[in-house]
mmCIF file of C-alpha atoms and ligand atoms in Angstrom:
data_model
loop_
_atom_site.group_PDB
_atom_site.id
_atom_site.type_symbol
_atom_site.label_atom_id
_atom_site.label_comp_id
_atom_site.label_asym_id
_atom_site.label_seq_id
_atom_site.Cartn_x
_atom_site.Cartn_y
_atom_site.Cartn_z
ATOM 1 C CA MET A 1 -32.644 40.877 -21.934
ATOM 2 C CA ARG A 2 -30.128 40.998 -24.275
ATOM 3 C CA PHE A 3 -27.457 40.817 -21.387
ATOM 4 C CA ALA A 4 -29.099 38.105 -19.657
ATOM 5 C CA LEU A 5 -28.886 35.952 -22.499
ATOM 6 C CA SER A 6 -25.507 36.644 -23.143
ATOM 7 C CA ALA A 7 -24.608 36.121 -19.727
ATOM 8 C CA LEU A 8 -26.691 32.830 -19.651
ATOM 9 C CA LEU A 9 -24.285 31.975 -22.806
ATOM 10 C CA LEU A 10 -21.143 32.739 -21.212
ATOM 11 C CA ALA A 11 -22.149 30.487 -17.921
ATOM 12 C CA VAL A 12 -22.949 27.532 -19.968
ATOM 13 C CA SER A 13 -19.815 27.426 -21.848
ATOM 14 C CA ALA A 14 -17.766 27.976 -18.922
ATOM 15 C CA CYS A 15 -18.788 24.467 -17.969
ATOM 16 C CA ALA A 16 -19.140 23.135 -21.165
ATOM 17 C CA GLN A 17 -17.463 19.591 -21.233
ATOM 18 C CA ASP A 18 -16.306 18.346 -24.366
ATOM 19 C CA HIS A 19 -15.622 14.530 -24.014
ATOM 20 C CA THR A 20 -15.526 13.927 -27.482
ATOM 21 C CA THR A 21 -12.103 15.543 -28.659
ATOM 22 C CA GLU A 22 -8.460 15.456 -27.097
ATOM 23 C CA ALA A 23 -8.415 19.446 -26.953
ATOM 24 C CA GLY A 24 -11.705 19.294 -25.301
ATOM 25 C CA GLU A 25 -11.157 17.023 -22.744
ATOM 26 C CA ALA A 26 -7.521 18.927 -21.962
ATOM 27 C CA ALA A 27 -9.800 21.882 -21.393
ATOM 28 C CA ILE A 28 -11.571 20.748 -18.661
ATOM 29 C CA ASP A 29 -10.107 21.941 -15.346
ATOM 30 C CA ASP A 30 -12.497 20.753 -12.847
ATOM 31 C CA PRO A 31 -11.644 17.106 -11.710
ATOM 32 C CA ALA A 32 -14.915 15.910 -11.136
ATOM 33 C CA LEU A 33 -16.033 16.823 -14.576
ATOM 34 C CA GLU A 34 -12.585 15.283 -16.180
ATOM 35 C CA CYS A 35 -13.700 11.993 -14.389
ATOM 36 C CA ALA A 36 -17.268 12.007 -16.061
ATOM 37 C CA PRO A 37 -17.188 8.931 -17.736
ATOM 38 C CA TYR A 38 -17.748 9.119 -21.746
ATOM 39 C CA SER A 39 -17.933 6.997 -24.757
ATOM 40 C CA TYR A 40 -15.203 6.778 -27.425
ATOM 41 C CA ALA A 41 -16.409 5.129 -30.618
ATOM 42 C CA PRO A 42 -13.007 3.351 -31.604
ATOM 43 C CA VAL A 43 -12.460 1.807 -28.072
ATOM 44 C CA HIS A 44 -16.296 0.752 -27.877
ATOM 45 C CA ALA A 45 -15.872 -0.854 -31.362
ATOM 46 C CA ALA A 46 -12.823 -2.797 -30.770
ATOM 47 C CA GLN A 47 -13.768 -3.752 -26.697
ATOM 48 C CA ALA A 48 -14.668 -7.577 -28.015
ATOM 49 C CA SER A 49 -11.355 -8.323 -29.364
ATOM 50 C CA PHE A 50 -9.564 -6.790 -26.264
ATOM 51 C CA PRO A 51 -9.726 -8.765 -22.596
ATOM 52 C CA ALA A 52 -12.168 -7.376 -20.089
ATOM 53 C CA ILE A 53 -10.598 -4.104 -18.388
ATOM 54 C CA TRP A 54 -9.274 -4.568 -15.101
ATOM 55 C CA GLN A 55 -9.273 -8.336 -15.743
ATOM 56 C CA PRO A 56 -5.825 -10.241 -15.560
ATOM 57 C CA VAL A 57 -4.988 -11.895 -18.960
ATOM 58 C CA THR A 58 -4.441 -15.540 -18.741
ATOM 59 C CA SER A 59 -4.828 -16.591 -22.330
ATOM 60 C CA VAL A 60 -4.322 -15.685 -25.795
ATOM 61 C CA PRO A 61 -7.952 -16.667 -27.191
ATOM 62 C CA ALA A 62 -7.674 -18.736 -30.435
ATOM 63 C CA SER A 63 -10.152 -16.426 -32.026
ATOM 64 C CA ASP A 64 -7.568 -13.846 -31.945
ATOM 65 C CA THR A 65 -5.506 -15.207 -34.704
ATOM 66 C CA VAL A 66 -3.004 -12.621 -35.160
ATOM 67 C CA ALA A 67 -2.178 -12.466 -31.379
ATOM 68 C CA ARG A 68 -2.210 -16.245 -31.292
ATOM 69 C CA ALA A 69 0.488 -16.283 -34.279
ATOM 70 C CA LYS A 70 2.614 -13.741 -32.775
ATOM 71 C CA PHE A 71 2.418 -15.901 -29.325
ATOM 72 C CA LEU A 72 3.236 -19.132 -30.948
ATOM 73 C CA ALA A 73 6.031 -17.792 -32.998
ATOM 74 C CA MET A 74 8.062 -16.646 -30.252
ATOM 75 C CA ASN A 75 7.019 -19.100 -27.464
ATOM 76 C CA SER A 76 9.743 -21.397 -27.800
ATOM 77 C CA SER A 77 12.434 -18.484 -27.271
ATOM 78 C CA ILE A 78 10.449 -17.366 -24.179
ATOM 79 C CA PRO A 79 12.528 -18.343 -21.000
ATOM 80 C CA LYS A 80 10.676 -20.927 -18.899
ATOM 81 C CA ILE A 81 10.661 -19.431 -15.655
ATOM 82 C CA PRO A 82 7.493 -20.836 -13.564
ATOM 83 C CA PRO A 83 5.490 -17.989 -11.862
ATOM 84 C CA LYS A 84 6.016 -16.849 -8.641
ATOM 85 C CA GLY A 85 4.194 -15.281 -6.023
ATOM 86 C CA THR A 86 0.156 -14.100 -6.547
ATOM 87 C CA LEU A 87 -1.201 -11.582 -8.672
ATOM 88 C CA ALA A 88 -2.100 -9.614 -5.785
ATOM 89 C CA GLY A 89 1.924 -9.565 -4.848
ATOM 90 C CA ASP A 90 2.242 -11.804 -2.145
ATOM 91 C CA PHE A 91 5.366 -13.884 -2.197
ATOM 92 C CA ASP A 92 5.416 -15.160 1.184
ATOM 93 C CA ALA A 93 4.548 -18.591 0.431
ATOM 94 C CA PHE A 94 7.132 -18.497 -2.582
ATOM 95 C CA SER A 95 10.309 -16.545 -0.978
ATOM 96 C CA PRO A 96 12.031 -19.564 0.890
ATOM 97 C CA THR A 97 12.320 -21.614 -1.892
ATOM 98 C CA TYR A 98 13.676 -19.230 -4.286
ATOM 99 C CA SER A 99 17.738 -19.816 -4.983
ATOM 100 C CA ALA A 100 19.885 -17.502 -3.494
ATOM 101 C CA THR A 101 21.987 -17.402 -6.642
ATOM 102 C CA ASP A 102 18.829 -15.429 -8.145
ATOM 103 C CA PRO A 103 18.947 -17.465 -11.475
ATOM 104 C CA ASP A 104 15.916 -15.724 -13.177
ATOM 105 C CA CYS A 105 17.424 -12.001 -12.197
ATOM 106 C CA TRP A 106 14.316 -11.344 -10.157
ATOM 107 C CA TRP A 107 14.346 -7.693 -9.036
ATOM 108 C CA THR A 108 12.250 -7.920 -6.740
ATOM 109 C CA ASP A 109 14.887 -10.352 -4.885
ATOM 110 C CA THR A 110 18.192 -8.795 -5.494
ATOM 111 C CA LYS A 111 17.257 -5.736 -7.570
ATOM 112 C CA CYS A 112 19.027 -7.340 -10.285
ATOM 113 C CA VAL A 113 18.909 -5.297 -13.911
ATOM 114 C CA THR A 114 20.838 -7.502 -16.167
ATOM 115 C CA PRO A 115 19.339 -10.808 -17.161
ATOM 116 C CA LYS A 116 21.314 -13.873 -16.632
ATOM 117 C CA LEU A 117 19.989 -15.602 -19.744
ATOM 118 C CA SER A 118 21.842 -14.564 -22.955
ATOM 119 C CA GLY A 119 20.594 -12.771 -25.809
ATOM 120 C CA LEU A 120 18.200 -10.743 -23.536
ATOM 121 C CA LYS A 121 18.881 -6.744 -22.847
ATOM 122 C CA PRO A 122 19.683 -5.292 -19.502
ATOM 123 C CA ASP A 123 16.763 -3.159 -17.959
ATOM 124 C CA ILE A 124 17.085 0.534 -18.484
ATOM 125 C CA ALA A 125 17.862 1.474 -14.379
ATOM 126 C CA ASN A 126 19.544 4.861 -14.691
ATOM 127 C CA VAL A 127 19.932 7.522 -17.338
ATOM 128 C CA PRO A 128 23.488 7.478 -18.804
ATOM 129 C CA GLU A 129 24.013 11.310 -19.644
ATOM 130 C CA PRO A 130 25.262 13.210 -16.565
ATOM 131 C CA ARG A 131 23.472 15.986 -15.142
ATOM 132 C CA THR A 132 20.171 14.348 -16.591
ATOM 133 C CA LEU A 133 16.896 13.505 -15.132
ATOM 134 C CA GLY A 134 14.419 10.858 -16.524
ATOM 135 C CA TYR A 135 11.036 11.143 -15.625
ATOM 136 C CA GLY A 136 8.517 8.268 -15.692
ATOM 137 C CA PHE A 137 4.916 8.390 -14.145
ATOM 138 C CA ASP A 138 3.189 5.026 -13.716
ATOM 139 C CA ASP A 139 -0.529 3.905 -13.750
ATOM 140 C CA GLY A 140 -1.957 6.316 -16.169
ATOM 141 C CA PRO A 141 -4.042 7.934 -17.966
ATOM 142 C CA ASN A 142 -5.794 9.192 -15.076
ATOM 143 C CA CYS A 143 -9.091 10.957 -15.749
ATOM 144 C CA SER A 144 -8.361 14.178 -13.591
ATOM 145 C CA HIS A 145 -4.841 14.521 -14.843
ATOM 146 C CA ASN A 146 -4.990 17.771 -16.625
ATOM 147 C CA ALA A 147 -3.421 20.062 -14.022
ATOM 148 C CA PHE A 148 -0.529 17.454 -13.700
ATOM 149 C CA TYR A 149 -0.138 17.887 -17.603
ATOM 150 C CA ASP A 150 -0.350 21.655 -17.617
ATOM 151 C CA TYR A 151 2.269 21.818 -14.806
ATOM 152 C CA LEU A 152 4.621 19.917 -17.239
ATOM 153 C CA THR A 153 3.908 22.027 -20.220
ATOM 154 C CA GLU A 154 4.478 25.099 -18.072
ATOM 155 C CA LYS A 155 7.767 23.952 -17.105
ATOM 156 C CA LYS A 156 8.756 22.561 -20.266
ATOM 157 C CA GLN A 157 9.215 19.173 -19.170
ATOM 158 C CA LYS A 158 8.888 16.017 -21.128
ATOM 159 C CA ALA A 159 8.372 12.727 -19.566
ATOM 160 C CA THR A 160 7.508 9.144 -20.101
ATOM 161 C CA MET A 161 4.113 7.968 -19.089
ATOM 162 C CA PHE A 162 3.853 4.253 -18.197
ATOM 163 C CA TYR A 163 -0.158 3.506 -19.134
ATOM 164 C CA ILE A 164 -2.193 0.409 -17.655
ATOM 165 C CA GLY A 165 -4.200 -0.671 -20.772
ATOM 166 C CA SER A 166 -7.365 -0.736 -18.703
ATOM 167 C CA ASN A 167 -6.873 2.934 -17.968
ATOM 168 C CA VAL A 168 -6.501 3.583 -21.422
ATOM 169 C CA PHE A 169 -9.808 2.178 -22.452
ATOM 170 C CA ASP A 170 -11.586 3.923 -19.683
ATOM 171 C CA TRP A 171 -10.047 7.145 -20.494
ATOM 172 C CA PRO A 172 -8.838 7.166 -24.159
ATOM 173 C CA LEU A 173 -8.934 11.017 -24.761
ATOM 174 C CA GLN A 174 -6.912 11.277 -21.651
ATOM 175 C CA ALA A 175 -4.303 9.043 -23.082
ATOM 176 C CA GLN A 176 -4.417 11.066 -26.040
ATOM 177 C CA ARG A 177 -3.075 14.013 -24.116
ATOM 178 C CA ALA A 178 0.457 12.603 -23.770
ATOM 179 C CA VAL A 179 1.002 12.530 -27.935
ATOM 180 C CA ALA A 180 -0.415 15.927 -28.075
ATOM 181 C CA ASP A 181 1.769 17.164 -25.562
ATOM 182 C CA GLY A 182 4.927 15.594 -26.972
ATOM 183 C CA HIS A 183 5.618 12.758 -24.001
ATOM 184 C CA GLU A 184 6.755 9.474 -24.655
ATOM 185 C CA ILE A 185 4.309 6.282 -23.850
ATOM 186 C CA CYS A 186 5.333 3.119 -22.694
ATOM 187 C CA VAL A 187 3.199 0.145 -21.254
ATOM 188 C CA HIS A 188 2.660 -0.689 -17.559
ATOM 189 C CA THR A 189 0.342 -3.902 -18.502
ATOM 190 C CA TRP A 190 -3.081 -4.654 -19.191
ATOM 191 C CA SER A 191 -4.491 -5.136 -15.318
ATOM 192 C CA HIS A 192 -2.034 -3.791 -13.333
ATOM 193 C CA ARG A 193 -1.148 -7.234 -11.220
ATOM 194 C CA TYR A 194 2.209 -8.497 -10.421
ATOM 195 C CA MET A 195 4.133 -9.901 -13.388
ATOM 196 C CA THR A 196 6.236 -12.343 -11.856
ATOM 197 C CA ALA A 197 2.769 -14.430 -11.193
ATOM 198 C CA PHE A 198 1.734 -14.843 -14.555
ATOM 199 C CA PRO A 199 2.393 -17.831 -16.623
ATOM 200 C CA ASN A 200 4.384 -16.902 -20.174
ATOM 201 C CA GLU A 201 1.236 -16.710 -22.084
ATOM 202 C CA GLY A 202 -0.848 -14.565 -19.712
ATOM 203 C CA ALA A 203 2.482 -12.174 -19.402
ATOM 204 C CA PHE A 204 2.527 -11.887 -23.524
ATOM 205 C CA GLY A 205 -1.061 -10.905 -23.559
ATOM 206 C CA GLU A 206 -0.766 -8.337 -20.432
ATOM 207 C CA LEU A 207 1.830 -6.738 -22.816
ATOM 208 C CA TYR A 208 0.405 -7.144 -26.088
ATOM 209 C CA TYR A 209 -3.217 -5.973 -25.419
ATOM 210 C CA THR A 210 -1.973 -3.010 -23.702
ATOM 211 C CA MET A 211 0.398 -2.030 -26.700
ATOM 212 C CA GLN A 212 -2.495 -2.433 -28.940
ATOM 213 C CA ALA A 213 -4.637 -0.610 -27.063
ATOM 214 C CA ILE A 214 -2.427 2.141 -26.928
ATOM 215 C CA LYS A 215 -1.945 2.116 -30.712
ATOM 216 C CA LEU A 216 -5.442 2.082 -31.150
ATOM 217 C CA VAL A 217 -6.375 5.418 -29.186
ATOM 218 C CA THR A 218 -2.946 7.221 -29.830
ATOM 219 C CA GLY A 219 -1.488 5.926 -32.835
ATOM 220 C CA VAL A 220 1.423 5.131 -31.197
ATOM 221 C CA THR A 221 3.374 1.774 -30.717
ATOM 222 C CA PRO A 222 5.026 1.702 -27.585
ATOM 223 C CA THR A 223 8.667 0.097 -27.374
ATOM 224 C CA CYS A 224 9.163 -0.073 -23.614
ATOM 225 C CA TRP A 225 7.396 -1.339 -20.657
ATOM 226 C CA ARG A 226 7.645 -1.641 -16.658
ATOM 227 C CA GLY A 227 5.523 -3.725 -14.656
ATOM 228 C CA GLN A 228 3.811 -3.356 -11.042
ATOM 229 C CA GLU A 229 6.608 -4.619 -8.616
ATOM 230 C CA ARG A 230 6.718 -5.293 -4.815
ATOM 231 C CA ARG A 231 7.957 -2.398 -3.070
ATOM 232 C CA VAL A 232 9.205 -3.583 0.156
ATOM 233 C CA GLY A 233 12.190 -5.973 0.518
ATOM 234 C CA PHE A 234 12.110 -9.518 -0.341
ATOM 235 C CA GLN A 235 11.963 -12.276 2.871
ATOM 236 C CA ARG A 236 14.959 -14.458 2.381
ATOM 237 C CA ALA A 237 14.631 -17.555 5.044
ATOM 238 C CA ALA A 238 17.242 -16.625 7.648
ATOM 239 C CA THR A 239 19.146 -20.147 7.146
ATOM 240 C CA GLU A 240 20.061 -19.233 3.710
ATOM 241 C CA GLY A 241 22.167 -16.150 4.892
HETATM 242 C C1 NAG B 1 4.673 -22.783 -25.192
HETATM 243 O O1 NAG B 1 5.700 -23.544 -25.126
HETATM 244 C C2 NAG B 1 5.963 -24.481 -23.804
HETATM 245 C C3 NAG B 1 7.255 -25.113 -23.488
HETATM 246 O O2 NAG B 1 8.358 -24.586 -24.251
HETATM 247 C C4 NAG B 1 4.659 -25.493 -24.023
HETATM 248 O O3 NAG B 1 4.731 -26.065 -22.921
HETATM 249 C C5 NAG B 1 3.744 -24.731 -24.053
HETATM 250 O O4 NAG B 1 2.463 -25.489 -24.510
HETATM 251 C C6 NAG B 1 3.397 -23.752 -25.276
HETATM 252 N N1 NAG B 1 2.352 -22.945 -25.524
HETATM 253 C C7 NAG B 1 1.551 -23.151 -26.417
HETATM 254 C C8 NAG B 1 0.136 -22.365 -26.790
HETATM 255 O O5 NAG B 1 1.965 -23.811 -27.414
HETATM 256 C C1 NAG B 2 -6.321 9.541 -10.530
HETATM 257 O O1 NAG B 2 -5.582 9.672 -9.412
HETATM 258 C C2 NAG B 2 -6.179 10.004 -8.219
HETATM 259 C C3 NAG B 2 -4.977 10.634 -7.405
HETATM 260 O O2 NAG B 2 -3.689 9.750 -7.278
HETATM 261 C C4 NAG B 2 -6.811 8.644 -7.702
HETATM 262 O O3 NAG B 2 -7.391 9.043 -6.302
HETATM 263 C C5 NAG B 2 -7.622 7.913 -8.424
HETATM 264 O O4 NAG B 2 -7.991 6.780 -8.094
HETATM 265 C C6 NAG B 2 -7.323 7.985 -10.066
HETATM 266 N N1 NAG B 2 -8.183 7.575 -11.027
HETATM 267 C C7 NAG B 2 -8.275 6.692 -11.647
HETATM 268 C C8 NAG B 2 -9.312 6.313 -12.467
HETATM 269 O O5 NAG B 2 -7.246 5.703 -11.382
HETATM 270 ZN ZN1 ZN B 3 1.916 0.906 -11.306
#
């Protein structure tokens, strides 16, 4: 009887899922259990002052006075570049009309990484030190990523994790694992749509609310981002050469 009871306790603890702490979540090794939804109080409490998850951010509401003031303070210095393409990444209707001189430094068109407007820093597009590798992983945090993080730890590798704000709100304990393991976190937008398709206010919101979500959940304020970009070549009209 005594034996049976301890065997039972062992069985219970072996499949215990602790979805209340970072360490508890990080210790779950069954992907299906890792992905069991849970509620995290700080996210639950803040949700009403954030955009709906997975919805493109189209505006910064007047009710968010802090965000609104920030946007208005920088609005006049944001380049007035009209949106291109659709949020889903269809540039076909737009591409024949875009100037071959690439005035906006549109990476999808020319792989441009040095802005043509003055005062803007070039993109970080390579690692300056020789014989050095920079790892960047997009689209996290992913609910079942423990095996991946375990692997990085085993290989003593640090990486830069580009987090989607909506995933941070869905999987806040998983988001904390990057910090616990010493990785860097950058912004990969709120809703994971194509950034060139947003008007300026929406683009601001996509970045701002993802920064706020990462700060709320991990305590870290990210200072870097990259967006969802088109992976296939830009179709320029043949007559443009
Ligand atoms: C931001 O500036 C542009 C013009 O530069 C203006 O059209 C737009 O209304 C401004 N946005 C807000 C929210 O004031
Ligand atoms: C996590 O990653 C897997 C493998 O890439 C993918 O199939 C799944 O949709 C991701 N889950 C979430 C919640 O993003
Ligand atoms: Zn992505």
